[in-house]
């Protein structure tokens, strides 16, 4: 009986070991990655291209900065008769490079053009009203460099944000002390906060 039990257990063990050694049909082991000289040589051009790519935008940005400085100097020295050529040159550069590569250059350019615009408006060297070739080219330059007018509106938007808390607290006080005056006070608060920003959007 003991010999028969031993043979049965040995046979069961052999069956289990054989089942573990047999691979299920349709499943193959993943191939091992093999790095050869040919694969290294074929990957070399791609690696070189990746290494060179970052230097191209940097070179373009450096070239743009140099040309932009020259155009800004010409703008600063221009008057009512020559400012249009300076703006056209800035528009040409901005369009060629798809705008400005950094916020600092965008802010610098817009501020200098707006300063020249204000200067010439003060001496009658700019277009009268909101129409004219100079104004049109200025707006085209602005749409390319700063389409959302962030540089122009940034200061007034910051003032609105800073003034929100005092106006809100004041309105709460009016609501508690003089509820009948809350609606006029609310309208005055909105005008105080957003009036300068709206005026700049419409007439800036």
Coordinates of C-alpha atoms in Angstrom, one line a residue:
X1 CA 0.0 0.0 0.0
X2 CA 2.8 2.4 0.9
X3 CA 4.6 1.5 -2.4
X4 CA 1.5 2.2 -4.4
X5 CA 0.8 5.5 -2.7
X6 CA 4.5 6.5 -3.3
X7 CA 4.1 5.7 -7.0
X8 CA 0.9 7.6 -7.3
X9 CA 2.3 10.7 -5.7
X10 CA 5.5 10.5 -7.9
X11 CA 3.3 10.1 -11.0
X12 CA 1.2 13.2 -9.9
X13 CA 4.4 15.2 -9.3
X14 CA 5.7 14.3 -12.8
X15 CA 2.4 15.3 -14.4
X16 CA 2.4 18.7 -12.6
X17 CA 6.0 19.3 -13.5
X18 CA 5.4 18.5 -17.1
X19 CA 2.4 20.8 -17.3
X20 CA 4.4 23.6 -15.8
X21 CA 7.1 23.1 -18.4
X22 CA 4.7 23.1 -21.4
X23 CA 3.9 26.6 -22.8
X24 CA 0.3 27.3 -23.7
X25 CA -0.3 27.3 -27.4
X26 CA -0.4 30.6 -29.2
X27 CA 1.8 32.4 -26.6
X28 CA 5.3 33.2 -27.5
X29 CA 8.0 34.8 -25.4
X30 CA 8.8 38.4 -26.4
X31 CA 11.9 38.7 -28.6
X32 CA 15.0 40.0 -26.9
X33 CA 16.1 43.5 -27.9
X34 CA 19.2 43.2 -29.9
X35 CA 21.5 46.2 -30.3
X36 CA 23.6 45.9 -33.3
X37 CA 26.1 48.1 -35.0
X38 CA 23.7 48.7 -37.9
X39 CA 20.9 49.9 -35.6
X40 CA 23.3 52.3 -33.9
X41 CA 24.4 53.7 -37.2
X42 CA 20.8 54.1 -38.4
X43 CA 19.9 56.0 -35.1
X44 CA 22.9 58.3 -35.3
X45 CA 21.3 60.8 -37.8
X46 CA 18.2 61.2 -35.7
X47 CA 20.2 61.8 -32.6
X48 CA 22.3 64.4 -34.4
X49 CA 19.1 66.1 -35.7
X50 CA 17.7 66.3 -32.1
X51 CA 20.9 67.8 -30.9
X52 CA 20.9 70.5 -33.5
X53 CA 17.2 71.5 -33.4
X54 CA 17.3 73.7 -30.2
X55 CA 20.0 75.9 -31.7
X56 CA 17.8 77.0 -34.7
X57 CA 15.1 78.9 -32.7
X58 CA 17.8 80.4 -30.5
X59 CA 19.7 81.7 -33.6
X60 CA 16.5 83.1 -35.0
X61 CA 15.6 84.8 -31.7
X62 CA 19.1 86.4 -31.6
X63 CA 18.7 87.6 -35.2
X64 CA 15.3 89.0 -34.4
X65 CA 16.6 90.9 -31.3
X66 CA 19.3 92.6 -33.3
X67 CA 17.0 93.6 -36.1
X68 CA 14.4 94.7 -33.6
X69 CA 16.9 97.0 -31.9
X70 CA 17.7 98.7 -35.2
X71 CA 14.1 99.2 -36.1
X72 CA 13.3 100.6 -32.6
X73 CA 16.2 103.1 -32.9
X74 CA 14.7 104.2 -36.3
X75 CA 11.3 104.5 -34.7
X76 CA 12.7 106.6 -31.8
X77 CA 14.4 109.0 -34.3
X78 CA 11.4 109.2 -36.6
X79 CA 8.9 112.1 -37.0
X80 CA 5.5 112.5 -38.5
X81 CA 6.9 112.0 -42.0
X82 CA 9.0 109.0 -41.4
X83 CA 7.2 107.1 -38.6
X84 CA 5.1 105.1 -41.1
X85 CA 8.2 103.5 -42.6
X86 CA 9.4 102.6 -39.1
X87 CA 6.1 101.0 -38.2
X88 CA 6.1 99.1 -41.5
X89 CA 9.5 97.7 -40.8
X90 CA 8.4 96.6 -37.3
X91 CA 5.3 95.0 -38.8
X92 CA 7.5 93.2 -41.4
X93 CA 9.8 91.8 -38.7
X94 CA 6.9 90.7 -36.5
X95 CA 5.1 89.0 -39.3
X96 CA 8.2 87.2 -40.5
X97 CA 8.9 85.8 -37.0
X98 CA 5.3 85.1 -36.1
X99 CA 5.2 87.7 -33.3
X100 CA 7.7 88.1 -30.5
X101 CA 9.6 85.2 -29.0
X102 CA 9.2 86.5 -25.4
X103 CA 6.9 88.5 -23.3
X104 CA 9.7 91.0 -22.6
X105 CA 10.3 91.8 -26.2
X106 CA 6.5 92.1 -26.8
X107 CA 6.1 94.5 -24.0
X108 CA 9.2 96.5 -25.0
X109 CA 8.0 96.9 -28.6
X110 CA 4.4 97.8 -27.8
X111 CA 5.4 100.3 -25.2
X112 CA 7.8 102.1 -27.5
X113 CA 5.4 102.2 -30.4
X114 CA 2.6 103.5 -28.2
X115 CA 5.0 106.1 -26.7
X116 CA 5.9 107.4 -30.2
X117 CA 2.2 107.4 -31.2
X118 CA 1.3 109.5 -28.1
X119 CA 4.3 111.8 -28.8
X120 CA 3.3 112.4 -32.4
X121 CA -0.4 112.9 -31.5
X122 CA 0.7 115.7 -29.2
X123 CA 2.4 117.6 -31.9
X124 CA -0.1 116.8 -34.8
X125 CA 2.2 114.3 -36.4
X126 CA -0.2 111.4 -36.2
X127 CA -3.6 110.7 -37.9
X128 CA -6.5 112.8 -36.8
X129 CA -9.1 110.7 -35.1
X130 CA -9.2 106.9 -35.2
X131 CA -8.6 106.5 -38.9
X132 CA -5.6 106.9 -41.2
X133 CA -2.7 105.0 -42.6
X134 CA -0.5 105.4 -39.6
X135 CA -3.2 104.3 -37.2
X136 CA -4.2 101.4 -39.4
X137 CA -0.6 100.1 -39.6
X138 CA -0.2 100.5 -35.9
X139 CA -3.3 98.4 -35.3
X140 CA -2.0 95.8 -37.7
X141 CA 1.3 95.7 -35.8
X142 CA -0.6 95.3 -32.5
X143 CA -2.7 92.4 -33.9
X144 CA 0.5 90.6 -34.8
X145 CA 2.5 91.3 -31.7
X146 CA -0.2 91.6 -29.0
X147 CA -3.6 90.6 -30.4
X148 CA -5.3 90.5 -26.9
X149 CA -3.8 94.0 -26.0
X150 CA -2.3 92.5 -22.9
X151 CA 0.5 95.1 -22.6
X152 CA -1.9 98.0 -23.2
X153 CA -4.6 96.9 -20.7
X154 CA -2.3 95.3 -18.1
X155 CA -2.0 98.3 -15.8
X156 CA -5.7 99.1 -15.7
X157 CA -6.6 95.5 -15.2
X158 CA -4.2 95.3 -12.2
X159 CA -5.8 98.5 -10.7
X160 CA -9.3 96.9 -11.0
X161 CA -8.1 93.8 -9.2
X162 CA -6.4 95.8 -6.4
X163 CA -9.5 98.0 -6.0
X164 CA -12.0 95.1 -5.8
X165 CA -11.5 94.4 -2.1
X166 CA -12.0 98.0 -0.9
X167 CA -15.0 98.5 -3.2
X168 CA -16.6 95.3 -2.0
X169 CA -16.1 96.1 1.6
X170 CA -17.6 99.6 1.0
X171 CA -20.6 98.1 -0.7
X172 CA -21.2 95.8 2.3
X173 CA -21.1 98.8 4.6
X174 CA -23.6 100.7 2.4
X175 CA -25.9 97.6 2.4
X176 CA -25.9 97.5 6.2
X177 CA -26.1 101.2 6.9
X178 CA -28.2 102.6 4.0
X179 CA -29.8 99.7 2.0
X180 CA -31.7 102.2 -0.2
X181 CA -28.5 103.5 -1.5
X182 CA -27.0 100.1 -2.4
X183 CA -28.0 100.1 -6.1
X184 CA -26.5 103.5 -6.9
X185 CA -23.4 102.6 -4.8
X186 CA -23.1 99.3 -6.7
X187 CA -23.3 101.1 -10.1
X188 CA -20.7 103.6 -8.9
X189 CA -18.4 100.8 -7.7
X190 CA -18.6 99.0 -11.0
X191 CA -17.9 102.2 -12.9
X192 CA -14.9 102.9 -10.6
X193 CA -13.4 99.5 -11.1
X194 CA -14.1 98.8 -14.8
X195 CA -14.6 102.3 -16.2
X196 CA -10.9 103.0 -17.0
X197 CA -10.5 99.5 -18.5
X198 CA -13.5 99.9 -20.7
X199 CA -12.5 103.4 -21.8
X200 CA -9.0 102.1 -22.8
X201 CA -10.5 99.2 -24.7
X202 CA -12.9 101.5 -26.7
X203 CA -10.7 104.6 -27.1
X204 CA -7.1 103.5 -26.5

